[in-house]
Short mmCIF file of N, CA and C in Angstrom, two decimals:
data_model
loop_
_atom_site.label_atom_id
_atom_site.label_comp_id
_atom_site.label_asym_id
_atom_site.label_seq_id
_atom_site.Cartn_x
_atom_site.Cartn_y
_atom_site.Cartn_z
N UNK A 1 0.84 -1.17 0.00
CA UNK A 1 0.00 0.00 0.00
C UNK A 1 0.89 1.24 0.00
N UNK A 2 0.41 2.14 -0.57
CA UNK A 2 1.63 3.72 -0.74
C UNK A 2 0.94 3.93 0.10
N UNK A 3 1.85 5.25 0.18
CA UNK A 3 1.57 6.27 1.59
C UNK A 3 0.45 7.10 1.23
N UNK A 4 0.65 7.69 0.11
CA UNK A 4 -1.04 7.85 -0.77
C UNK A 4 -2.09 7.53 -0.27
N UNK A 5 -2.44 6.20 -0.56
CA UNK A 5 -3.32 5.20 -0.13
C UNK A 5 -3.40 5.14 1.34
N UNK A 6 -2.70 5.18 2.22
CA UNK A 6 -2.63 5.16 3.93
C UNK A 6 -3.03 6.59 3.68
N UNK A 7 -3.02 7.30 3.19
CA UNK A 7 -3.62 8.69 3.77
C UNK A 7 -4.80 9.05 3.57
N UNK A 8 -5.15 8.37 2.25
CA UNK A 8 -6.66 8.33 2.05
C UNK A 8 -7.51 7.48 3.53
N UNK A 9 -7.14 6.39 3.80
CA UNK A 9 -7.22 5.53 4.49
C UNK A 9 -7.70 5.90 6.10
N UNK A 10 -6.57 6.81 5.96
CA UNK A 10 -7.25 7.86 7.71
C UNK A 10 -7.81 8.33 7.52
N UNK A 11 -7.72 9.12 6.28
CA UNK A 11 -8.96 10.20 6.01
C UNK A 11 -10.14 9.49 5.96
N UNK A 12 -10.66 8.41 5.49
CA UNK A 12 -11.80 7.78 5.43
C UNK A 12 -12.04 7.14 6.86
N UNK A 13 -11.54 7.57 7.69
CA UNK A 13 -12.09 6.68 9.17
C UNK A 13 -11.01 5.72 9.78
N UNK A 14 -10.51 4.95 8.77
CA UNK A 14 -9.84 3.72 8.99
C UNK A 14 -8.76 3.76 10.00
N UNK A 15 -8.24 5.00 10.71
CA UNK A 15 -7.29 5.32 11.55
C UNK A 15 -6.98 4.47 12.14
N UNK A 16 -8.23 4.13 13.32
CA UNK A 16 -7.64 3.42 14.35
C UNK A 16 -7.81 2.07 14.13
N UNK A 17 -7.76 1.01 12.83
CA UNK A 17 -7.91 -0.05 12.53
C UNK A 17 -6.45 0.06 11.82
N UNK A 18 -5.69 1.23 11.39
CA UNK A 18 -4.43 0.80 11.15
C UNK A 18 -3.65 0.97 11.73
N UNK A 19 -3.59 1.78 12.98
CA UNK A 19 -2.84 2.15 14.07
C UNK A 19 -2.72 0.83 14.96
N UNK A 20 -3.92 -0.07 14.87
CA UNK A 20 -4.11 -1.21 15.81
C UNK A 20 -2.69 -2.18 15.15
N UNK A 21 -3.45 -2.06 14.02
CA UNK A 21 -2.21 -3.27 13.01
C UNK A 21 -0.89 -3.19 12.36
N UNK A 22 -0.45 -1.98 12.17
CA UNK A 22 0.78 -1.68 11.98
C UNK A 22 1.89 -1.39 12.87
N UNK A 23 2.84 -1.79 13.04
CA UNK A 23 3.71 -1.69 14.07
C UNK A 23 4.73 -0.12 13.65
N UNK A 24 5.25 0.38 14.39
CA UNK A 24 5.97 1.11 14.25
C UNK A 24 6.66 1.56 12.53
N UNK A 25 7.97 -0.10 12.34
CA UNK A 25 8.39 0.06 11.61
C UNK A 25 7.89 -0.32 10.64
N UNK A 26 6.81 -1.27 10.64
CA UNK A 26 6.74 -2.38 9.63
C UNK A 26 6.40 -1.99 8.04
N UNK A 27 5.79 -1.39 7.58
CA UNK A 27 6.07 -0.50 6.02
C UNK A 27 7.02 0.40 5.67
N UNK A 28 7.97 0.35 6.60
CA UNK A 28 9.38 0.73 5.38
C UNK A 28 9.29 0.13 4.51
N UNK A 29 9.73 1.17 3.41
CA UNK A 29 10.12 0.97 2.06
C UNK A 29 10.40 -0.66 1.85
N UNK A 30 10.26 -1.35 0.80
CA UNK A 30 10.74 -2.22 0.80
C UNK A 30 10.88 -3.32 1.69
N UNK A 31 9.86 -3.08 3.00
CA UNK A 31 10.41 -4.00 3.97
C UNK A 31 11.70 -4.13 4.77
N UNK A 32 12.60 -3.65 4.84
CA UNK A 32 13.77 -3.06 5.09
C UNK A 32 13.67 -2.65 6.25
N UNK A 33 14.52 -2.38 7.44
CA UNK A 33 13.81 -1.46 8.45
C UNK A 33 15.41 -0.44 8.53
N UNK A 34 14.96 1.01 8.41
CA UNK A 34 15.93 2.12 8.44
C UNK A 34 16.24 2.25 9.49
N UNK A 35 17.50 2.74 9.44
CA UNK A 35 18.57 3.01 10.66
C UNK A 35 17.38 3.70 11.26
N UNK A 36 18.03 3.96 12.73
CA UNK A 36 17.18 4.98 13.56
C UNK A 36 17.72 5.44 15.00
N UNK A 37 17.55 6.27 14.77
CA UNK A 37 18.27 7.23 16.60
C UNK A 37 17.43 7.42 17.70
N UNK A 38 16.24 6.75 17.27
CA UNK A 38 15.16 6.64 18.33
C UNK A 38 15.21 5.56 18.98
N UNK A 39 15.29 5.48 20.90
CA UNK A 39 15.21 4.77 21.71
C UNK A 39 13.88 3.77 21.39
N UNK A 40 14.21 2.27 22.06
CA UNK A 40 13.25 1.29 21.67
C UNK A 40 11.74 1.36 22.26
N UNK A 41 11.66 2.57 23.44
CA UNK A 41 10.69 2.67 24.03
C UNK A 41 9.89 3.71 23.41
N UNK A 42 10.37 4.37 22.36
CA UNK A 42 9.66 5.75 21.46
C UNK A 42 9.20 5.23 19.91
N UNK A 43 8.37 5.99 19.81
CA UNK A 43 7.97 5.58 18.40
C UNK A 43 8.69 6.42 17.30
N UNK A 44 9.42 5.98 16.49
CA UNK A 44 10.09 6.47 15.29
C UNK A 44 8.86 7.10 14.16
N UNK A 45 8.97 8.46 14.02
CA UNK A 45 7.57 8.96 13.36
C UNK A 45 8.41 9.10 12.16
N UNK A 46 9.72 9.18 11.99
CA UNK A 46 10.59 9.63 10.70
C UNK A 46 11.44 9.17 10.89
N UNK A 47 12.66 8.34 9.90
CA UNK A 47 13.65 8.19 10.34
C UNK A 47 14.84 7.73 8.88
N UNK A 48 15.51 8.32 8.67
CA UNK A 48 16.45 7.42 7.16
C UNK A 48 17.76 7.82 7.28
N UNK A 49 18.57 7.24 6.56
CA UNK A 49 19.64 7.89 6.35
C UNK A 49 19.95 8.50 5.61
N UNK A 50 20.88 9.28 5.28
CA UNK A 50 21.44 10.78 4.59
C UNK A 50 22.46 9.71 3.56
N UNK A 51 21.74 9.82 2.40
CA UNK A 51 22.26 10.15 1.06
C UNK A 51 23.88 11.02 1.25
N UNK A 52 24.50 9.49 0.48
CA UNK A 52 26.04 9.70 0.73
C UNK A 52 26.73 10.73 2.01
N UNK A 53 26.40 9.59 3.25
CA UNK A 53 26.74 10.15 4.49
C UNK A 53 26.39 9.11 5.50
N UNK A 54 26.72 8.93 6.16
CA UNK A 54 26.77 7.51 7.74
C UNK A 54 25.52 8.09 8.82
N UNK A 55 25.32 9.37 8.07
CA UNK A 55 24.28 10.22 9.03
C UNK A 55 22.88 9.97 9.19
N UNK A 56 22.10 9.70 10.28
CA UNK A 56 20.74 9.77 10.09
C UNK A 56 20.04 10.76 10.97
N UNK A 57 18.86 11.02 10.61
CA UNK A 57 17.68 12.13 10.96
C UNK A 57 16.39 11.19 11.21
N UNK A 58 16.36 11.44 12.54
CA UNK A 58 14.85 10.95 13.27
C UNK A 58 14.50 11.69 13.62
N UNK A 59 12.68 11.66 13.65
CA UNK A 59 12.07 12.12 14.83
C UNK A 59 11.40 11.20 15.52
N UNK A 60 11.57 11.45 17.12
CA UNK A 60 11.09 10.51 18.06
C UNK A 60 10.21 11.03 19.11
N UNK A 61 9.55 10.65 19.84
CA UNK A 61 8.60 10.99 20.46
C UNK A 61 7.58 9.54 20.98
N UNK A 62 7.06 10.04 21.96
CA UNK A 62 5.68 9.07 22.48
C UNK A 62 4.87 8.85 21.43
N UNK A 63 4.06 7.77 21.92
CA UNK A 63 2.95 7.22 20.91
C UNK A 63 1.78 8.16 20.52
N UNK A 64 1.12 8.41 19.65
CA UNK A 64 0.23 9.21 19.64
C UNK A 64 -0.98 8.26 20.05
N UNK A 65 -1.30 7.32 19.64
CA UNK A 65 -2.15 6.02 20.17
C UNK A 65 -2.55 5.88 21.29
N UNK A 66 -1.64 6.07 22.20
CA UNK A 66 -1.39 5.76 23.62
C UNK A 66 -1.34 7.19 24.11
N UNK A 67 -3.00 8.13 23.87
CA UNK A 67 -3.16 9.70 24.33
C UNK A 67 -1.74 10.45 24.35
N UNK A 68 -1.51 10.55 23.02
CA UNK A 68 -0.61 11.60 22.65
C UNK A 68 -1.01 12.52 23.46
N UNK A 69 -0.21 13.70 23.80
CA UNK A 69 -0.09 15.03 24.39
C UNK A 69 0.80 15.95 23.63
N UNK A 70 0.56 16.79 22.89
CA UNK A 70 1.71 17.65 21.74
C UNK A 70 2.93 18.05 22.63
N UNK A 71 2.21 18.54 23.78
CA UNK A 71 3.39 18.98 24.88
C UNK A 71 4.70 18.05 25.15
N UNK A 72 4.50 16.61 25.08
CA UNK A 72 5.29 15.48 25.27
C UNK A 72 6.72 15.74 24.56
N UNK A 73 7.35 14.76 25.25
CA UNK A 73 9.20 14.77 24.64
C UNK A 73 9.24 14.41 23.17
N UNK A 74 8.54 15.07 22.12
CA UNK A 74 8.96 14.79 21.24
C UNK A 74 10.20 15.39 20.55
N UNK A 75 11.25 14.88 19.52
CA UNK A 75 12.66 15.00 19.81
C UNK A 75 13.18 14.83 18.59
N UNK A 76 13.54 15.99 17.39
CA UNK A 76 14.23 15.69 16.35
C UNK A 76 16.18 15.66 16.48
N UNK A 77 16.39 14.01 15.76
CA UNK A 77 18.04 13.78 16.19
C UNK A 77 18.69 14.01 15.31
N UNK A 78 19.63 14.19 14.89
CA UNK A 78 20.22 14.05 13.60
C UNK A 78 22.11 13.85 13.75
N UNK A 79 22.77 12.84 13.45
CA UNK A 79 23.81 12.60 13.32
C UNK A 79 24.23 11.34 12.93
N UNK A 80 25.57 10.39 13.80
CA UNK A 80 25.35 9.29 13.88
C UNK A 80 25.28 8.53 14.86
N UNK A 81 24.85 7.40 15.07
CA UNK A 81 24.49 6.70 15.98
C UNK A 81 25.21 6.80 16.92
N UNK A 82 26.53 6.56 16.84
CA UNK A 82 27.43 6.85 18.12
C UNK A 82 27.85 7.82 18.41
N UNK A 83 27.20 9.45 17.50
CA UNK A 83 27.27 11.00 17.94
C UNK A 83 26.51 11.56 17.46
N UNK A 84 25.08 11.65 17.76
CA UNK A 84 23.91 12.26 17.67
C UNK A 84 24.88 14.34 17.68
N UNK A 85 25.15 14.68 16.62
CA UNK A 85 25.22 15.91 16.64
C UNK A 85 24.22 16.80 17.05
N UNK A 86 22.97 16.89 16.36
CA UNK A 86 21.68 17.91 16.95
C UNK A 86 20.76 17.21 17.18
N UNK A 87 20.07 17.94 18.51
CA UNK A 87 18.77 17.37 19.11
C UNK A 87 18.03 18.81 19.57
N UNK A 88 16.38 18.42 18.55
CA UNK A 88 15.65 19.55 18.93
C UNK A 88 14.51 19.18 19.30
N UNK A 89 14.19 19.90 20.33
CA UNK A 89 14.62 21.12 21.05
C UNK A 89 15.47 20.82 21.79
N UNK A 90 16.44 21.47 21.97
CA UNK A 90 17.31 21.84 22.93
C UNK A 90 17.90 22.55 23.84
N UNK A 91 16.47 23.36 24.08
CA UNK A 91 16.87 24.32 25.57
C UNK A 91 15.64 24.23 26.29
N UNK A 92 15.81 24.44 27.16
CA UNK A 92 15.39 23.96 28.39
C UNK A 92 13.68 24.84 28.56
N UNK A 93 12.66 24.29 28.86
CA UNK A 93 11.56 25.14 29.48
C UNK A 93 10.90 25.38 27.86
N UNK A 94 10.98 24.31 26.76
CA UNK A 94 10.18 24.32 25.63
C UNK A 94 9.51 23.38 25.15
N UNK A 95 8.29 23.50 25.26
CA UNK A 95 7.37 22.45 24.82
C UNK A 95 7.62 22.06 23.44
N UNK A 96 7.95 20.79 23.26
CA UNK A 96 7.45 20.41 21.65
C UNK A 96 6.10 21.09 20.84
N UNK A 97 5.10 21.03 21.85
CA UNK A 97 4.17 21.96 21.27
C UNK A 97 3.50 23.26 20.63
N UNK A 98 5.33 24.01 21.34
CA UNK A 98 5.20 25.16 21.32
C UNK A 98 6.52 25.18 19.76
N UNK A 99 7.26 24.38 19.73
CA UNK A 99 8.76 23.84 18.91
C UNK A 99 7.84 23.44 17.04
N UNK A 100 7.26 22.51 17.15
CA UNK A 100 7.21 21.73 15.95
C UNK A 100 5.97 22.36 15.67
N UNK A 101 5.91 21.90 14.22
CA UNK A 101 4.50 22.72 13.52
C UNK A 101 4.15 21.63 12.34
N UNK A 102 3.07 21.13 11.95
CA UNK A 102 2.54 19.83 10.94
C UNK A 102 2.00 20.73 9.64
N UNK A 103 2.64 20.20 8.73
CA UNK A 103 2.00 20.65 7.24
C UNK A 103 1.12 19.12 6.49
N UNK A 104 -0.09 19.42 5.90
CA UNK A 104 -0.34 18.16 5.05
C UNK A 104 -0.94 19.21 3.82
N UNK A 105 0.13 18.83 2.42
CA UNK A 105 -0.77 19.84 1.75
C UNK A 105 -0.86 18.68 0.40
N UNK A 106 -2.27 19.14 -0.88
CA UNK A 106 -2.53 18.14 -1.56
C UNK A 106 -2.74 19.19 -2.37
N UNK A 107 -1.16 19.65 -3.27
CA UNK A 107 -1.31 21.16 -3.78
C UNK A 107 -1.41 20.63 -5.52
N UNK A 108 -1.65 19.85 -6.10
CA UNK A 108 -1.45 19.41 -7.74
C UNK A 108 -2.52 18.40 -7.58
N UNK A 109 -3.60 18.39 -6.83
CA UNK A 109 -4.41 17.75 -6.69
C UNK A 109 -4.52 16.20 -6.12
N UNK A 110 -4.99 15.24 -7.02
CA UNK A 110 -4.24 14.08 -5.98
C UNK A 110 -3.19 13.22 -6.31
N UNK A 111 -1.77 13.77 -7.29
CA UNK A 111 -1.33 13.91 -7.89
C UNK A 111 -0.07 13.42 -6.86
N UNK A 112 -0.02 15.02 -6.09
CA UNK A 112 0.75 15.58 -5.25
C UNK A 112 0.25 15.56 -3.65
N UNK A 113 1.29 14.79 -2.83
CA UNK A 113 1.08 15.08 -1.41
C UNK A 113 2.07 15.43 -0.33
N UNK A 114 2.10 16.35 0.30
CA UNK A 114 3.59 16.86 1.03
C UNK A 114 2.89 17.17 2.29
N UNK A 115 3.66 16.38 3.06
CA UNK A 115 3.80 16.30 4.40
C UNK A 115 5.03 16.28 5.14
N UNK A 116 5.18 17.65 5.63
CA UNK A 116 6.47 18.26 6.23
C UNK A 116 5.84 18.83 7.86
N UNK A 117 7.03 18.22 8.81
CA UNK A 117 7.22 18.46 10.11
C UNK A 117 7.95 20.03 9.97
N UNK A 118 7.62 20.80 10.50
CA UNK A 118 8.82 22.26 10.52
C UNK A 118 9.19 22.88 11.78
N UNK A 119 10.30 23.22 11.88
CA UNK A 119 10.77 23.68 13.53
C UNK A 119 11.80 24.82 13.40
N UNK A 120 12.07 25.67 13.78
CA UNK A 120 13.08 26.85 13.41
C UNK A 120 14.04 27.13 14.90
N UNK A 121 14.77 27.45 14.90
CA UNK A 121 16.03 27.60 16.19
C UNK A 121 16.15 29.29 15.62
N UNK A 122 15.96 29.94 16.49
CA UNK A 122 16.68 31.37 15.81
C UNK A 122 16.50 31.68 14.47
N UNK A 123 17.06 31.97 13.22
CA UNK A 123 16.73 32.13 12.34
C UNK A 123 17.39 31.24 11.26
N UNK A 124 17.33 29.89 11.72
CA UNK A 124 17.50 28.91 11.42
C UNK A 124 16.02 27.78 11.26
N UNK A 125 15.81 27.70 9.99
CA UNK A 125 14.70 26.95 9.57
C UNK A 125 14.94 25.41 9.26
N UNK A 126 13.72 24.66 9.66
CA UNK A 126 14.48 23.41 9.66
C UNK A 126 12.87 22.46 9.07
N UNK A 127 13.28 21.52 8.58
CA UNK A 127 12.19 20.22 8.19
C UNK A 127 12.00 18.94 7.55
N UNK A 128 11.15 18.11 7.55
CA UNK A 128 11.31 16.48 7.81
C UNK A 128 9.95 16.78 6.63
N UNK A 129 10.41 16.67 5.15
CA UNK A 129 9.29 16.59 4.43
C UNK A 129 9.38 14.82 3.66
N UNK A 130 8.06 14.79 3.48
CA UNK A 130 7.89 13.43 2.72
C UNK A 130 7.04 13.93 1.23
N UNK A 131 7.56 14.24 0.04
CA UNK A 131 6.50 14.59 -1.00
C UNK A 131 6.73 13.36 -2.01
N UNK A 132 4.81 12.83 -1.76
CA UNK A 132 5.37 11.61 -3.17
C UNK A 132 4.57 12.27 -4.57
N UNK A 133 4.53 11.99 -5.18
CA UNK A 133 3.93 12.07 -6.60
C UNK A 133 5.01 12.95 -7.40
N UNK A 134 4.60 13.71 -8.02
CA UNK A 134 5.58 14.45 -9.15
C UNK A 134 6.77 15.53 -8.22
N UNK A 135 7.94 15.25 -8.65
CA UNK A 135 9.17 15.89 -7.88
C UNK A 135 9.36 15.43 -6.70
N UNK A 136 9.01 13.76 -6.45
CA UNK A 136 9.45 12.99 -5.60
C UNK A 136 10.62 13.21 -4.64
N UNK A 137 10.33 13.66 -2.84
CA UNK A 137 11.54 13.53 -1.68
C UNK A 137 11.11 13.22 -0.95
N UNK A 138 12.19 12.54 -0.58
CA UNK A 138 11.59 12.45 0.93
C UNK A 138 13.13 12.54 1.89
N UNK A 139 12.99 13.59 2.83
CA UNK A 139 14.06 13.94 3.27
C UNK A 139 14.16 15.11 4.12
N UNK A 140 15.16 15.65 4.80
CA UNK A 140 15.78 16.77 5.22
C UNK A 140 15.80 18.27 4.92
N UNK A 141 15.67 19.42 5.33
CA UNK A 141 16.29 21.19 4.61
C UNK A 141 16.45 21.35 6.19
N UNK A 142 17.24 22.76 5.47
CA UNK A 142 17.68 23.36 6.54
C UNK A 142 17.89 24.45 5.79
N UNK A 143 17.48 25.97 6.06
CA UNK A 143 17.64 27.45 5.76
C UNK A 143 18.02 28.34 6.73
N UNK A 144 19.08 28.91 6.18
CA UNK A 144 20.00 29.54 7.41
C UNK A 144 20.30 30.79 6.68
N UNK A 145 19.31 31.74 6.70
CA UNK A 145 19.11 33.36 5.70
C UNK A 145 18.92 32.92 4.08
N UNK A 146 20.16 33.05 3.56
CA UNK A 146 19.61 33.22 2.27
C UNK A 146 20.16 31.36 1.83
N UNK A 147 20.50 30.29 2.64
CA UNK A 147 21.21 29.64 1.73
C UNK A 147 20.13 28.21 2.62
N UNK A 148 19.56 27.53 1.39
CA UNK A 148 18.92 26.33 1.73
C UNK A 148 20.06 25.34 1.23
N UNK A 149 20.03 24.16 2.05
CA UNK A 149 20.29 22.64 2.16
C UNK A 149 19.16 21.78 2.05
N UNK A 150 19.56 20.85 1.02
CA UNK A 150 18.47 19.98 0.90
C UNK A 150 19.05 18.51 1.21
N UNK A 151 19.23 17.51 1.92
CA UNK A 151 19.23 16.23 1.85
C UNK A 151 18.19 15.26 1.96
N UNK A 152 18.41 14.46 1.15
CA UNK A 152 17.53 13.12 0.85
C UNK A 152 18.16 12.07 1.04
N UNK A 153 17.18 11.35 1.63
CA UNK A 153 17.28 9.98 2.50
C UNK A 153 17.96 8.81 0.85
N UNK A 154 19.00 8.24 1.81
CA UNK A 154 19.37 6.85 0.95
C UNK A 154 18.88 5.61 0.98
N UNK A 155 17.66 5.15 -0.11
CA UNK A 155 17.34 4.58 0.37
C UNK A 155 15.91 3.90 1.22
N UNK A 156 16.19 3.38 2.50
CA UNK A 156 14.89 2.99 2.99
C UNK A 156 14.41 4.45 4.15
N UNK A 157 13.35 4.53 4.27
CA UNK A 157 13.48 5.75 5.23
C UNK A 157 12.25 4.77 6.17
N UNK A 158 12.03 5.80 7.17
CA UNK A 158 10.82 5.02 8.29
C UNK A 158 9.47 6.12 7.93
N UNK A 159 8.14 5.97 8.00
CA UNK A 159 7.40 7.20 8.27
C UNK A 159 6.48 6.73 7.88
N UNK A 160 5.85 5.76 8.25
CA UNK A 160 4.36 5.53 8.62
C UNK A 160 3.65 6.14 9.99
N UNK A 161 4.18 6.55 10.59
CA UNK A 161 3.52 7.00 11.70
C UNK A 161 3.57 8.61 11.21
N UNK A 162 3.72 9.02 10.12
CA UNK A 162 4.74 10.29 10.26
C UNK A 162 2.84 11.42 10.41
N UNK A 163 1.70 10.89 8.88
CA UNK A 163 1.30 11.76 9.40
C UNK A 163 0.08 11.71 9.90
N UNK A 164 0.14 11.07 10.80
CA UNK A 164 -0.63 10.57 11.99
C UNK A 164 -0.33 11.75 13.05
N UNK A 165 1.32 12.19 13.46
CA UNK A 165 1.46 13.01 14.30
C UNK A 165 1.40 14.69 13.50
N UNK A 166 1.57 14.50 12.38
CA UNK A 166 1.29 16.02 11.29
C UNK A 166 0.05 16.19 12.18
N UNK A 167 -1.14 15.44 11.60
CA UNK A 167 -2.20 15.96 12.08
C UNK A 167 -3.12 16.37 13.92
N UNK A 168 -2.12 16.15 14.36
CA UNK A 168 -1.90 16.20 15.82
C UNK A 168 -1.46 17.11 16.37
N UNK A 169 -0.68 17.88 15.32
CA UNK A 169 0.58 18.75 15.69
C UNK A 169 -0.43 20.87 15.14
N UNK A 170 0.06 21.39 16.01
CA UNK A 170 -0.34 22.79 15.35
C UNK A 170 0.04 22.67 14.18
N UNK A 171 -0.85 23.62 13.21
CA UNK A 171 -0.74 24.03 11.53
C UNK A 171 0.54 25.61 12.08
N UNK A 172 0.84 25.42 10.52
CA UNK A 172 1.98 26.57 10.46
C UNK A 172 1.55 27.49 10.39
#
């Protein structure tokens, strides 16, 4: 089943009959299960590795299933496994709720679907987009004034849960 199809799928009701039956990882790409920097007790809502690089980018957080709370430790990582370079949020006395922001947009009709997590540090812009249909990514940016970074996942990525918590999360 595409992610397409799983999104129609919530949208039609079916939520909590696939939330029951799908496990965390289990529709990665290919069956495959992607690296990940998320502890075994958190649910991996995003997770792949960086296209020519040892690096990966998760986001982790509590179950939404299990009475999500937006406020909760949810936690974008990004490095490698044995040196998690950035973790956001990272200062002290900030709600995830107040940190992350959920996009679901279906802008080329049903063609096109982009679902991007977004979070900014200072004037540092940051996000975890998944767009399938025409101009296919799924991956990483980062905008820091005038100069964007784009990386894309190598590969298998994780994000079936991904927008389950989009829609959970404040709009931008």
């Amino acid at each position: 089943m595409t992610y397409r199809e799983r999104a129609r799928y919530r949208y039609a009701g079916y939520a909590a009959a696939i939330a029951i039956c799908v496990t965390p990882l289990h529709n990665v790409e290919a069956g495959a299960i992607a690296p990940s920097l998320c502890a075994a007790d958190e649910v991996t809502y995003f997770s792949c590795q960086i296209k020519r690089s040892k690096k990966v980018a998760s986001l982790c957080g509590p179950s939404i299933i299990r009475g999500f709370d937006p406020g909760a430790e949810l936690e974008y990582r990004y490095g490698r496994p044995s040196s998690i370079e950035l973790r956001l949020p990272s200062f002290e006395g900030t709600r995830p709720v107040d940190f992350f922001r959920g996009e679901h947009l279906n802008p080329h009709g049903e063609s096109t679907v982009v679902d991007s997590v977004l979070f900014s540090v200072g004037d540092v812009s940051y996000g975890i987009t998944v767009r399938e249909g025409r101009n296919k990514f799924i991956g990483v940016w980062k905008v820091e004034g005038k100069k964007y970074e784009e990386r894309s996942c190598a590969g298998k990525a994780a994000f079936d849960n991904l927008l389950d918590l989009i829609l959970k999360l404040p709009t931008r």
